[in-house]
């Protein structure tokens, strides 16, 4: 996934998720059909929660890295690396998807 590709939270007719914010962290519980997958609960820290929030609408890894660098006072390079790694992790769990023209 490159920095200029748009990504967004992934849900469709067969899979979605429930999110809750608790004490500055975000809990993500995947739901397939009408069944909650309690084996795959994800807990995001403050930075991960902010990234998840940004993924509510299509955005790019570059834009997310800019926000993270600015809001959490880290270098742009450090933010870009961490964001890329985090987005890869979300993608491998099918929690985000690339935005295409037909999406």
Short mmCIF file of N, CA and C in Angstrom, two decimals:
data_model
loop_
_atom_site.label_atom_id
_atom_site.label_comp_id
_atom_site.label_asym_id
_atom_site.label_seq_id
_atom_site.Cartn_x
_atom_site.Cartn_y
_atom_site.Cartn_z
N UNK A 1 0.86 -1.17 0.00
CA UNK A 1 0.00 0.00 0.00
C UNK A 1 0.91 1.23 0.00
N UNK A 2 0.74 2.09 -0.99
CA UNK A 2 1.60 3.28 -1.02
C UNK A 2 0.93 4.45 -0.33
N UNK A 3 1.71 5.47 -0.06
CA UNK A 3 1.23 6.60 0.72
C UNK A 3 0.15 7.42 0.06
N UNK A 4 0.01 7.32 -1.26
CA UNK A 4 -0.99 8.15 -1.94
C UNK A 4 -2.28 7.39 -2.26
N UNK A 5 -2.32 6.08 -1.98
CA UNK A 5 -3.55 5.30 -2.18
C UNK A 5 -4.55 5.64 -1.08
N UNK A 6 -5.80 5.79 -1.45
CA UNK A 6 -6.81 6.08 -0.44
C UNK A 6 -7.28 4.80 0.21
N UNK A 7 -7.44 4.85 1.54
CA UNK A 7 -7.94 3.73 2.32
C UNK A 7 -9.09 4.20 3.19
N UNK A 8 -9.92 3.25 3.62
CA UNK A 8 -11.07 3.57 4.45
C UNK A 8 -11.41 2.33 5.28
N UNK A 9 -12.14 2.53 6.39
CA UNK A 9 -12.60 1.39 7.17
C UNK A 9 -13.41 0.47 6.27
N UNK A 10 -13.30 -0.84 6.50
CA UNK A 10 -13.94 -1.82 5.62
C UNK A 10 -15.14 -2.46 6.30
N UNK A 11 -16.28 -2.36 5.66
CA UNK A 11 -17.45 -3.12 6.06
C UNK A 11 -18.28 -3.36 4.82
N UNK A 12 -19.00 -4.46 4.81
CA UNK A 12 -19.87 -4.77 3.68
C UNK A 12 -21.04 -5.61 4.20
N UNK A 13 -21.78 -6.23 3.29
CA UNK A 13 -22.96 -7.00 3.69
C UNK A 13 -22.63 -8.22 4.53
N UNK A 14 -21.41 -8.74 4.40
CA UNK A 14 -21.05 -9.96 5.12
C UNK A 14 -20.17 -9.72 6.34
N UNK A 15 -19.56 -8.54 6.43
CA UNK A 15 -18.62 -8.29 7.52
C UNK A 15 -18.64 -6.82 7.89
N UNK A 16 -18.70 -6.56 9.18
CA UNK A 16 -18.62 -5.20 9.68
C UNK A 16 -17.92 -5.26 11.04
N UNK A 17 -18.02 -4.21 11.81
CA UNK A 17 -17.40 -4.19 13.12
C UNK A 17 -18.14 -3.22 14.03
N UNK A 18 -17.97 -3.42 15.31
CA UNK A 18 -18.51 -2.53 16.33
C UNK A 18 -17.30 -1.90 17.01
N UNK A 19 -17.34 -0.60 17.22
CA UNK A 19 -16.25 0.07 17.92
C UNK A 19 -16.78 0.79 19.15
N UNK A 20 -15.97 0.80 20.18
CA UNK A 20 -16.29 1.53 21.41
C UNK A 20 -15.02 2.21 21.90
N UNK A 21 -15.16 3.42 22.39
CA UNK A 21 -14.02 4.11 22.99
C UNK A 21 -14.13 4.01 24.50
N UNK A 22 -13.02 3.57 25.11
CA UNK A 22 -12.97 3.39 26.56
C UNK A 22 -11.64 3.94 27.05
N UNK A 23 -11.70 4.95 27.88
CA UNK A 23 -10.50 5.52 28.50
C UNK A 23 -9.42 5.87 27.48
N UNK A 24 -9.80 6.50 26.39
CA UNK A 24 -8.84 6.95 25.39
C UNK A 24 -8.37 5.88 24.43
N UNK A 25 -8.87 4.67 24.58
CA UNK A 25 -8.52 3.58 23.67
C UNK A 25 -9.76 3.15 22.90
N UNK A 26 -9.55 2.52 21.76
CA UNK A 26 -10.67 2.08 20.94
C UNK A 26 -10.67 0.56 20.87
N UNK A 27 -11.83 -0.01 21.11
CA UNK A 27 -12.04 -1.44 21.03
C UNK A 27 -12.77 -1.72 19.72
N UNK A 28 -12.23 -2.62 18.89
CA UNK A 28 -12.86 -3.00 17.62
C UNK A 28 -13.23 -4.47 17.70
N UNK A 29 -14.53 -4.75 17.48
CA UNK A 29 -15.02 -6.12 17.50
C UNK A 29 -15.60 -6.44 16.13
N UNK A 30 -14.95 -7.31 15.35
CA UNK A 30 -15.48 -7.69 14.05
C UNK A 30 -16.79 -8.48 14.18
N UNK A 31 -17.69 -8.26 13.23
CA UNK A 31 -18.96 -8.96 13.19
C UNK A 31 -19.13 -9.53 11.78
N UNK A 32 -19.33 -10.84 11.70
CA UNK A 32 -19.58 -11.50 10.41
C UNK A 32 -21.02 -11.99 10.42
N UNK A 33 -21.81 -11.53 9.46
CA UNK A 33 -23.24 -11.83 9.49
C UNK A 33 -23.82 -11.15 10.71
N UNK A 34 -24.37 -11.92 11.59
CA UNK A 34 -24.89 -11.37 12.86
C UNK A 34 -24.14 -11.92 14.06
N UNK A 35 -22.96 -12.48 13.80
CA UNK A 35 -22.19 -13.14 14.84
C UNK A 35 -20.95 -12.30 15.16
N UNK A 36 -20.76 -12.02 16.43
CA UNK A 36 -19.59 -11.28 16.89
C UNK A 36 -18.41 -12.23 17.01
N UNK A 37 -17.27 -11.83 16.48
CA UNK A 37 -16.06 -12.64 16.52
C UNK A 37 -15.24 -12.24 17.75
N UNK A 38 -15.54 -12.84 18.89
CA UNK A 38 -14.87 -12.47 20.14
C UNK A 38 -13.41 -12.94 20.19
N UNK A 39 -13.00 -13.80 19.25
CA UNK A 39 -11.62 -14.24 19.18
C UNK A 39 -10.74 -13.18 18.53
N UNK A 40 -11.35 -12.18 17.90
CA UNK A 40 -10.60 -11.18 17.13
C UNK A 40 -10.93 -9.76 17.58
N UNK A 41 -10.81 -9.51 18.85
CA UNK A 41 -11.05 -8.17 19.38
C UNK A 41 -9.74 -7.40 19.32
N UNK A 42 -9.79 -6.18 18.83
CA UNK A 42 -8.59 -5.35 18.69
C UNK A 42 -8.70 -4.15 19.62
N UNK A 43 -7.61 -3.84 20.30
CA UNK A 43 -7.55 -2.70 21.20
C UNK A 43 -6.51 -1.72 20.67
N UNK A 44 -6.94 -0.50 20.39
CA UNK A 44 -6.06 0.52 19.83
C UNK A 44 -5.72 1.55 20.90
N UNK A 45 -4.45 1.95 20.96
CA UNK A 45 -4.05 3.00 21.88
C UNK A 45 -4.49 4.37 21.33
N UNK A 46 -4.04 5.42 21.95
CA UNK A 46 -4.47 6.77 21.56
C UNK A 46 -4.12 7.10 20.11
N UNK A 47 -2.92 6.74 19.69
CA UNK A 47 -2.51 7.02 18.30
C UNK A 47 -3.31 6.16 17.33
N UNK A 48 -3.42 4.87 17.63
CA UNK A 48 -4.21 3.98 16.79
C UNK A 48 -5.66 4.42 16.71
N UNK A 49 -6.20 4.90 17.82
CA UNK A 49 -7.58 5.40 17.85
C UNK A 49 -7.74 6.61 16.95
N UNK A 50 -6.76 7.48 16.95
CA UNK A 50 -6.82 8.67 16.08
C UNK A 50 -6.76 8.26 14.61
N UNK A 51 -5.90 7.31 14.30
CA UNK A 51 -5.81 6.81 12.92
C UNK A 51 -7.15 6.17 12.52
N UNK A 52 -7.73 5.37 13.39
CA UNK A 52 -9.02 4.72 13.11
C UNK A 52 -10.10 5.77 12.83
N UNK A 53 -10.07 6.83 13.61
CA UNK A 53 -11.01 7.94 13.41
C UNK A 53 -10.83 8.56 12.03
N UNK A 54 -9.58 8.78 11.63
CA UNK A 54 -9.30 9.36 10.31
C UNK A 54 -9.76 8.44 9.18
N UNK A 55 -9.81 7.14 9.44
CA UNK A 55 -10.20 6.18 8.42
C UNK A 55 -11.72 6.06 8.24
N UNK A 56 -12.47 6.86 8.95
CA UNK A 56 -13.93 6.85 8.76
C UNK A 56 -14.31 7.29 7.36
N UNK A 57 -13.49 8.15 6.79
CA UNK A 57 -13.71 8.57 5.40
C UNK A 57 -12.41 8.32 4.64
N UNK A 58 -12.51 8.17 3.32
CA UNK A 58 -11.30 7.87 2.54
C UNK A 58 -10.20 8.90 2.76
N UNK A 59 -9.00 8.41 2.99
CA UNK A 59 -7.84 9.26 3.21
C UNK A 59 -6.60 8.50 2.76
N UNK A 60 -5.48 9.15 2.76
CA UNK A 60 -4.24 8.51 2.36
C UNK A 60 -3.31 8.30 3.55
N UNK A 61 -2.38 7.37 3.40
CA UNK A 61 -1.39 7.15 4.44
C UNK A 61 -0.55 8.41 4.66
N UNK A 62 -0.26 9.12 3.57
CA UNK A 62 0.51 10.36 3.70
C UNK A 62 -0.24 11.38 4.57
N UNK A 63 -1.53 11.52 4.34
CA UNK A 63 -2.33 12.48 5.12
C UNK A 63 -2.40 12.05 6.58
N UNK A 64 -2.59 10.76 6.83
CA UNK A 64 -2.63 10.26 8.20
C UNK A 64 -1.31 10.53 8.90
N UNK A 65 -0.20 10.28 8.20
CA UNK A 65 1.12 10.52 8.79
C UNK A 65 1.32 12.00 9.13
N UNK A 66 0.84 12.89 8.28
CA UNK A 66 0.93 14.33 8.57
C UNK A 66 0.19 14.67 9.86
N UNK A 67 -1.01 14.13 10.01
CA UNK A 67 -1.82 14.40 11.22
C UNK A 67 -1.13 13.83 12.45
N UNK A 68 -0.67 12.59 12.35
CA UNK A 68 -0.01 11.94 13.49
C UNK A 68 1.25 12.70 13.88
N UNK A 69 2.06 13.09 12.92
CA UNK A 69 3.28 13.85 13.22
C UNK A 69 2.96 15.15 13.93
N UNK A 70 1.93 15.83 13.45
CA UNK A 70 1.54 17.12 14.02
C UNK A 70 0.94 16.97 15.43
N UNK A 71 0.01 16.06 15.58
CA UNK A 71 -0.73 15.94 16.84
C UNK A 71 0.05 15.23 17.95
N UNK A 72 1.01 14.39 17.56
CA UNK A 72 1.74 13.62 18.57
C UNK A 72 3.21 13.99 18.65
N UNK A 73 3.58 15.10 17.99
CA UNK A 73 4.92 15.67 18.08
C UNK A 73 6.03 14.66 17.82
N UNK A 74 5.93 13.97 16.67
CA UNK A 74 7.00 13.07 16.24
C UNK A 74 7.43 13.48 14.84
N UNK A 75 8.55 12.99 14.40
CA UNK A 75 9.05 13.37 13.09
C UNK A 75 8.15 12.81 11.99
N UNK A 76 8.15 13.47 10.85
CA UNK A 76 7.35 13.02 9.71
C UNK A 76 7.78 11.63 9.25
N UNK A 77 9.10 11.38 9.23
CA UNK A 77 9.60 10.07 8.82
C UNK A 77 9.15 8.96 9.77
N UNK A 78 9.24 9.25 11.06
CA UNK A 78 8.82 8.27 12.07
C UNK A 78 7.33 8.00 11.93
N UNK A 79 6.54 9.05 11.78
CA UNK A 79 5.09 8.90 11.62
C UNK A 79 4.76 8.09 10.37
N UNK A 80 5.43 8.38 9.26
CA UNK A 80 5.16 7.68 8.00
C UNK A 80 5.43 6.18 8.14
N UNK A 81 6.53 5.83 8.79
CA UNK A 81 6.86 4.42 8.98
C UNK A 81 5.86 3.71 9.88
N UNK A 82 5.52 4.36 10.99
CA UNK A 82 4.56 3.76 11.92
C UNK A 82 3.17 3.63 11.29
N UNK A 83 2.74 4.65 10.56
CA UNK A 83 1.43 4.61 9.91
C UNK A 83 1.39 3.50 8.87
N UNK A 84 2.42 3.37 8.06
CA UNK A 84 2.46 2.31 7.04
C UNK A 84 2.36 0.93 7.69
N UNK A 85 3.10 0.73 8.75
CA UNK A 85 3.07 -0.56 9.46
C UNK A 85 1.69 -0.83 10.05
N UNK A 86 1.08 0.19 10.65
CA UNK A 86 -0.24 0.04 11.25
C UNK A 86 -1.30 -0.23 10.19
N UNK A 87 -1.25 0.49 9.07
CA UNK A 87 -2.23 0.26 8.00
C UNK A 87 -2.08 -1.13 7.41
N UNK A 88 -0.85 -1.60 7.27
CA UNK A 88 -0.63 -2.97 6.79
C UNK A 88 -1.27 -3.98 7.75
N UNK A 89 -1.13 -3.73 9.04
CA UNK A 89 -1.73 -4.61 10.04
C UNK A 89 -3.25 -4.61 9.94
N UNK A 90 -3.84 -3.42 9.80
CA UNK A 90 -5.30 -3.32 9.66
C UNK A 90 -5.76 -4.00 8.37
N UNK A 91 -5.00 -3.82 7.31
CA UNK A 91 -5.35 -4.41 6.03
C UNK A 91 -5.30 -5.94 6.08
N UNK A 92 -4.29 -6.49 6.73
CA UNK A 92 -4.17 -7.94 6.82
C UNK A 92 -5.31 -8.55 7.63
N UNK A 93 -5.93 -7.77 8.49
CA UNK A 93 -7.08 -8.22 9.27
C UNK A 93 -8.41 -7.85 8.62
N UNK A 94 -8.31 -7.28 7.41
CA UNK A 94 -9.46 -6.86 6.62
C UNK A 94 -10.34 -5.83 7.33
N UNK A 95 -9.70 -4.96 8.12
CA UNK A 95 -10.42 -3.89 8.80
C UNK A 95 -10.45 -2.62 7.96
N UNK A 96 -9.57 -2.52 6.95
CA UNK A 96 -9.59 -1.40 6.02
C UNK A 96 -9.50 -1.96 4.61
N UNK A 97 -9.81 -1.12 3.65
CA UNK A 97 -9.70 -1.51 2.25
C UNK A 97 -9.23 -0.33 1.43
N UNK A 98 -8.62 -0.63 0.29
CA UNK A 98 -8.25 0.41 -0.66
C UNK A 98 -9.51 0.94 -1.31
N UNK A 99 -9.54 2.22 -1.56
CA UNK A 99 -10.68 2.84 -2.25
C UNK A 99 -10.39 2.82 -3.75
N UNK A 100 -11.32 2.29 -4.49
CA UNK A 100 -11.19 2.30 -5.95
C UNK A 100 -12.26 3.20 -6.53
N UNK A 101 -12.15 3.52 -7.80
CA UNK A 101 -13.14 4.39 -8.45
C UNK A 101 -14.54 3.84 -8.37
N UNK A 102 -14.68 2.50 -8.33
CA UNK A 102 -16.00 1.89 -8.31
C UNK A 102 -16.55 1.71 -6.90
N UNK A 103 -15.74 2.05 -5.86
CA UNK A 103 -16.18 1.85 -4.48
C UNK A 103 -17.10 2.95 -4.01
#
